[in-house]
Amino acid sequence: MHDVAESAGVSLKTVSRVVNRELGVSADLVERVEEAVRRLQYQPDVRARNLRQSEARAASIGFAMVDVANPFFSSILRGIEEVARPQECLVLSGSSDGDLAQQDRLIDTFISQRVAGLVVVPSGDELGPIADEIVRGTPVVFLDCEPRVHSSDLVRSDHFGGAVSITRHLIDHGHRDIAFLGDDITVFSAALRLDGFRDAMAAAELVIRPEWVVTGHFTPVEWRSVIFEWLQAMSPRPTSIVTAQNFVTVGAVQALHSLGLQHQLALIGFDDVELGDVVEPGISVIPQNPRLLGRRAAELLFERIAGSEKPPVHEIIVGEIIARGSGEITGPGAVAAPPSRQRSKSASKATR
Amino acid sequence: MHDVAESAGVSLKTVSRVVNRELGVSADLVERVEEAVRRLQYQPDVRARNLRQSEARAASIGFAMVDVANPFFSSILRGIEEVARPQECLVLSGSSDGDLAQQDRLIDTFISQRVAGLVVVPSGDELGPIADEIVRGTPVVFLDCEPRVHSSDLVRSDHFGGAVSITRHLIDHGHRDIAFLGDDITVFSAALRLDGFRDAMAAAELVIRPEWVVTGHFTPVEWRSVIFEWLQAMSPRPTSIVTAQNFVTVGAVQALHSLGLQHQLALIGFDDVELGDVVEPGISVIPQNPRLLGRRAAELLFERIAGSEKPPVHEIIVGEIIARGSGEITGPGAVAAPPSRQRSKSASKATR
DNA sequence: CTGAAAGCGCTTACAG
DNA sequence: CTGAAAGCGCTTACAG
């Protein structure tokens, strides 16, 4: 900048004015400065700018998630990016692998880089000690679920309602012996989905066998082998399965196919899965809209960054079951005619 | 920081020393400063630090890609993250959607935030005007392919060799009428894959019909409908298809299933696809290892950031065909016994 | 072992 | 319309 000023024969302030397109600089000087900027390939340093101009527009925001290699999270990131891009705001991101300490470190690092705000998909039901403090001083929007003691903006799918829907879907198709496979319930969203499952089962006066509730594994590969062995060991077997997360669904479908059980056991998942329409039978799911989740979270975050002080918003996005076959395999209690009751919640947003 | 110094009754410099764990501060002062840091919840500002200390360790690196919602790219990002994390380096990322101007803006924004280096998956065969200049002054590692006029470190899959392998795989299974569906050839990696296809076809003295080469679409949804219509319109139809990219593979498999052709037309893809083992027939592919690609690119980048001046490295990662069924559907020229010739390149790395 | 001064690249608040 | 000074939060280079 100094060189530019010298080369154009003006003061630093004038360069600053031209670079920031402030009004009230003579055309002549604008011309000279711009020429010098080009010639010297000058690039303003956003960090230095924001050092002084603290109310400046956001240069970057941080996104803490569990695992960017999971399409659910990378689609969220895509949605966040779409909102941030027009503002020339960059997004820093990091995966915690569900580890609280790592999430804590990540958020700490975000702050040391002075992000303007954070979107956080919490890895558990509370934040680490550092994040906990930070979050009180920085705009933050929670995604998917909210840590206990906090109250910020929150955008998430209807975990409870969705889990109730898919469980009831199986019950409506004659199933009484239903297993639940999902994330560890220290993750609040996972806990809500399990609650939904329990609720639907209780409402139908069905019992849940403890050995039919499996939680706490991570990758599709891991789930595949866990479910493979679990299916072999179980006797009696459930007649149907609720898979509460996309990687679980993938692992379960692979295990069922390995065992040749895909046409015997019904399966319905939470969150959609690539090629779920092509597998035989097609995989029935209640989809999420991760891109929309990300977009809404980012929009709310930018409102906060801009200074909005309205009370915390909780936005819940409701989905609708996509029946592709695996969830419509009937159980022993199925009536002759398949239940006509269509539960078609429209894909709308509810704010409460 | 000022407050901390005052509160601990020491100078700024002493606070700086304690925060940076420099040696030669009396235990007493260290104690007092740390206490004040805790009490005031002081977080050093990495941006301000790097402003002065320009040879400092990297605070952030940038990753420019086509679309983070594509698992190929999000897995790369995961790999980069894994290398950056131990250094407390954050990664900024952004998607260009294959648009050169957007990629240019993205890289520009990275630089204005003074990233220590860049990993770039180019959206085309050249960089935009801004990026072009920037890249000459900032450590950069290209991933997947390298823009023409540049020469930096490069990590990529063996596009040409992989395409030759999968094309020959179809030829070995008796196919003569082979279609090629892939990315627009302005992307260098796509061009290399098409070259590989052409090369294998020529070596077998087979002709390529222009209408059997389709390129330039983006999402699985788009590919699905394009391929659906293309298959309906084609007469005669090819007996087999090379899909040169994961989203193309997904779209093609969906289209084939919609038309009930999945057992008639052979298909083999470049890059693996989730649930490709479960679909009927299983999807034969030559996989990539995007996480490893990302990891290696990041490792090379950090070497450059640390000042390495060795000549540019080109690292090429070779894969091995996974035969799952779709690629082994035989064509009219198949001999009685399937070809025994096993082409099993070991998954090793070659440097040239 | 500790600190006062100058500077990183920019902006703000003021003067002319 | 333009500029000289002070400051953002930190560090470097020097002195004591």
Coordinates of C-alpha atoms in Angstrom, one line a residue, chain A residues 19-257:
Chain A
V19 CA -9.4 0.7 -2.9
N20 CA -12.6 0.9 -0.8
R21 CA -14.5 2.8 -3.5
E22 CA -15.2 5.7 -1.2
L23 CA -16.8 8.7 -2.9
G24 CA -15.2 12.0 -3.2
V25 CA -11.9 11.3 -4.9
S26 CA -11.0 13.2 -8.1
A27 CA -11.2 11.1 -11.2
D28 CA -7.6 11.9 -11.9
L29 CA -6.3 10.5 -8.7
V30 CA -8.6 7.4 -8.9
E31 CA -7.0 6.8 -12.3
R32 CA -3.5 7.1 -11.1
V33 CA -4.0 4.9 -8.0
E34 CA -5.8 2.2 -9.9
E35 CA -3.0 2.2 -12.4
A36 CA -0.4 1.8 -9.6
V37 CA -2.5 -1.0 -8.0
R38 CA -2.4 -2.9 -11.2
R39 CA 1.2 -2.4 -11.9
L40 CA 2.3 -3.4 -8.5
Q41 CA -0.3 -6.2 -8.2
Y42 CA -1.4 -4.7 -4.9
Q43 CA -3.8 -6.9 -2.9
P44 CA -5.3 -5.3 0.2
D45 CA -4.8 -7.3 3.4
V46 CA -8.2 -8.1 4.8
R47 CA -6.7 -9.0 8.1
A48 CA -5.1 -5.7 8.6
R49 CA -8.3 -4.0 7.5
N50 CA -10.4 -5.8 10.0
L51 CA -7.9 -5.1 12.8
R52 CA -8.9 -1.5 12.9
Q53 CA -12.4 -1.6 11.4
S54 CA -13.9 -4.0 13.9
E55 CA -17.5 -3.4 12.8
A56 CA -16.4 -4.3 9.3
R57 CA -18.2 -6.9 7.2
A58 CA -17.5 -10.5 8.0
A59 CA -14.3 -11.7 6.3
S60 CA -14.8 -15.3 7.4
I61 CA -17.1 -17.6 9.4
G62 CA -16.3 -20.9 10.9
F63 CA -18.1 -24.2 10.5
A64 CA -17.5 -27.0 13.0
M65 CA -19.0 -30.3 12.1
V66 CA -18.4 -34.0 12.8
D67 CA -17.0 -35.2 9.5
V68 CA -16.8 -33.3 6.2
A69 CA -16.5 -36.7 4.3
N70 CA -20.1 -37.4 5.3
P71 CA -22.3 -36.1 2.4
F72 CA -24.7 -34.8 5.0
F73 CA -22.1 -32.4 6.3
S74 CA -20.5 -31.5 3.0
S75 CA -23.9 -30.6 1.7
I76 CA -24.5 -28.3 4.7
L77 CA -21.1 -26.8 4.0
R78 CA -22.2 -26.2 0.4
G79 CA -25.3 -24.4 1.6
I80 CA -23.3 -22.2 4.0
E81 CA -20.9 -21.4 1.2
E82 CA -23.7 -20.3 -1.1
V83 CA -24.8 -17.7 1.4
A84 CA -21.4 -16.5 2.3
R85 CA -20.0 -16.2 -1.2
P86 CA -22.0 -13.2 -2.3
Q87 CA -20.6 -11.3 0.7
E88 CA -17.1 -12.3 -0.2
C89 CA -17.0 -14.1 3.1
L90 CA -14.9 -17.2 3.3
V91 CA -15.8 -20.2 5.3
L92 CA -13.3 -22.1 7.5
S93 CA -14.4 -25.6 8.4
G94 CA -13.2 -28.5 10.5
S95 CA -14.2 -32.0 11.5
S96 CA -14.3 -33.1 15.1
D97 CA -15.0 -36.8 14.5
G98 CA -17.5 -36.6 17.3
D99 CA -14.7 -35.9 19.7
L100 CA -15.5 -33.1 22.2
A101 CA -11.9 -32.1 22.9
Q102 CA -11.2 -31.8 19.2
Q103 CA -14.3 -29.7 18.6
D104 CA -13.2 -27.5 21.5
R105 CA -9.8 -27.0 20.0
L106 CA -11.3 -26.3 16.6
I107 CA -13.6 -23.6 17.9
D108 CA -10.7 -22.1 19.8
T109 CA -8.7 -21.9 16.6
F110 CA -11.6 -20.3 14.7
I111 CA -11.7 -17.6 17.3
S112 CA -8.0 -17.0 17.3
Q113 CA -8.5 -16.2 13.6
R114 CA -11.3 -13.9 14.6
V115 CA -14.1 -15.4 12.5
A116 CA -17.1 -13.2 12.5
G117 CA -19.4 -16.0 13.6
L118 CA -19.8 -19.7 13.8
V119 CA -22.1 -22.5 12.6
V120 CA -21.7 -25.5 14.9
V121 CA -23.1 -29.0 14.6
P122 CA -22.3 -30.0 18.1
S123 CA -20.6 -33.3 18.6
G124 CA -22.3 -34.0 21.9
D125 CA -24.8 -32.6 24.3
E126 CA -22.4 -30.0 25.6
L127 CA -19.6 -27.9 24.3
G128 CA -16.0 -28.0 25.6
P129 CA -14.9 -25.5 28.2
I130 CA -13.3 -23.2 25.7
A131 CA -16.1 -23.2 23.2
D132 CA -18.5 -22.8 25.9
E133 CA -17.1 -19.4 26.8
I134 CA -16.4 -18.3 23.3
V135 CA -19.9 -19.0 22.1
R136 CA -21.2 -16.5 24.6
G137 CA -19.2 -13.7 22.9
T138 CA -19.5 -14.6 19.3
P139 CA -22.5 -15.0 17.1
V140 CA -23.3 -18.6 16.7
V141 CA -26.0 -20.7 15.0
F142 CA -26.4 -24.3 16.0
L143 CA -27.2 -26.8 13.4
D144 CA -28.9 -30.2 13.8
C145 CA -29.0 -29.9 17.6
E146 CA -28.2 -27.5 20.4
P147 CA -26.0 -28.2 23.4
R148 CA -27.9 -28.3 26.7
V149 CA -27.1 -25.1 28.5
H150 CA -27.2 -22.9 25.4
S151 CA -29.8 -20.8 23.7
S152 CA -28.9 -19.5 20.3
D153 CA -30.5 -19.7 16.9
L154 CA -31.0 -23.3 15.8
V155 CA -31.8 -24.9 12.5
R156 CA -32.5 -28.6 12.4
S157 CA -34.6 -31.3 10.9
D158 CA -37.6 -32.6 12.7
H159 CA -35.7 -35.5 14.4
F160 CA -38.4 -36.6 16.7
G161 CA -41.3 -36.3 14.2
G162 CA -39.3 -37.9 11.5
A163 CA -38.4 -40.8 13.7
V164 CA -42.0 -41.2 14.7
S165 CA -43.1 -41.2 11.0
I166 CA -40.7 -43.8 9.9
T167 CA -41.3 -46.1 12.8
R168 CA -45.0 -45.8 12.4
H169 CA -44.5 -46.5 8.7
L170 CA -43.0 -49.9 9.6
I171 CA -45.8 -50.5 12.2
D172 CA -48.4 -49.7 9.6
H173 CA -46.8 -52.3 7.3
G174 CA -47.4 -55.0 10.0
H175 CA -44.1 -54.9 11.9
R176 CA -44.0 -55.5 15.6
D177 CA -40.3 -56.5 16.0
I178 CA -38.4 -53.3 15.1
A179 CA -34.8 -52.6 15.7
F180 CA -33.2 -49.2 15.9
L181 CA -29.6 -48.5 14.7
G182 CA -28.2 -45.0 15.1
D183 CA -25.7 -42.5 16.5
D184 CA -24.6 -42.4 20.1
I185 CA -27.3 -40.7 22.1
T186 CA -24.9 -38.2 23.6
V187 CA -25.6 -36.4 20.3
F188 CA -28.8 -34.7 20.9
S189 CA -30.3 -35.2 17.5
A190 CA -29.6 -38.9 17.8
A191 CA -31.3 -38.9 21.2
L192 CA -34.3 -37.2 19.7
R193 CA -34.6 -39.7 17.0
L194 CA -34.4 -42.6 19.5
D195 CA -37.1 -40.8 21.5
G196 CA -39.3 -40.6 18.4
F197 CA -38.8 -44.3 17.9
R198 CA -39.6 -45.1 21.5
D199 CA -42.7 -42.9 21.3
A200 CA -44.1 -44.5 18.2
M201 CA -43.4 -48.0 19.6
A202 CA -45.1 -47.1 22.9
A203 CA -48.1 -45.6 21.1
A204 CA -48.5 -48.9 19.3
E205 CA -47.9 -50.8 22.5
L206 CA -44.9 -52.6 21.2
V207 CA -41.9 -53.5 23.3
I208 CA -38.4 -52.6 22.5
R209 CA -35.8 -55.2 23.1
P210 CA -32.6 -53.7 24.4
E211 CA -30.4 -55.9 22.1
W212 CA -32.3 -54.4 19.2
V213 CA -31.1 -50.9 19.9
V214 CA -27.5 -50.5 18.6
T215 CA -25.7 -47.2 18.7
G216 CA -22.3 -45.5 18.6
H217 CA -20.4 -46.5 15.5
F218 CA -19.0 -44.1 12.9
T219 CA -18.1 -45.1 9.3
P220 CA -20.2 -47.1 6.8
V221 CA -17.5 -49.8 6.9
E222 CA -17.7 -50.0 10.6
W223 CA -21.5 -50.1 10.6
R224 CA -21.5 -52.7 7.9
S225 CA -19.5 -55.2 9.9
V226 CA -21.2 -54.4 13.2
I227 CA -24.6 -54.9 11.6
F228 CA -23.5 -58.0 9.7
E229 CA -22.4 -59.7 13.0
W230 CA -25.4 -58.4 14.9
L231 CA -27.8 -59.9 12.4
Q232 CA -26.1 -63.2 12.5
A233 CA -26.0 -63.3 16.2
M234 CA -29.6 -62.2 16.8
S235 CA -32.2 -64.9 17.5
P236 CA -34.9 -64.1 17.1
R237 CA -34.3 -61.4 14.6
P238 CA -36.3 -58.3 14.3
T239 CA -38.5 -58.2 11.1
S240 CA -37.5 -54.6 10.4
I241 CA -35.0 -51.9 11.0
V242 CA -34.9 -48.2 11.5
T243 CA -31.6 -46.7 10.5
A244 CA -31.3 -43.3 12.1
Q245 CA -28.5 -41.8 10.0
N246 CA -27.1 -42.0 6.5
F247 CA -23.9 -43.9 7.2
V248 CA -25.9 -46.4 9.3
T249 CA -28.3 -46.9 6.4
V250 CA -25.4 -47.6 4.0
G251 CA -23.8 -50.1 6.4
A252 CA -27.1 -51.8 7.1
V253 CA -28.1 -52.1 3.4
Q254 CA -24.6 -53.6 2.7
A255 CA -25.0 -56.0 5.6
L256 CA -28.5 -57.1 4.5
H257 CA -27.3 -57.7 1.0

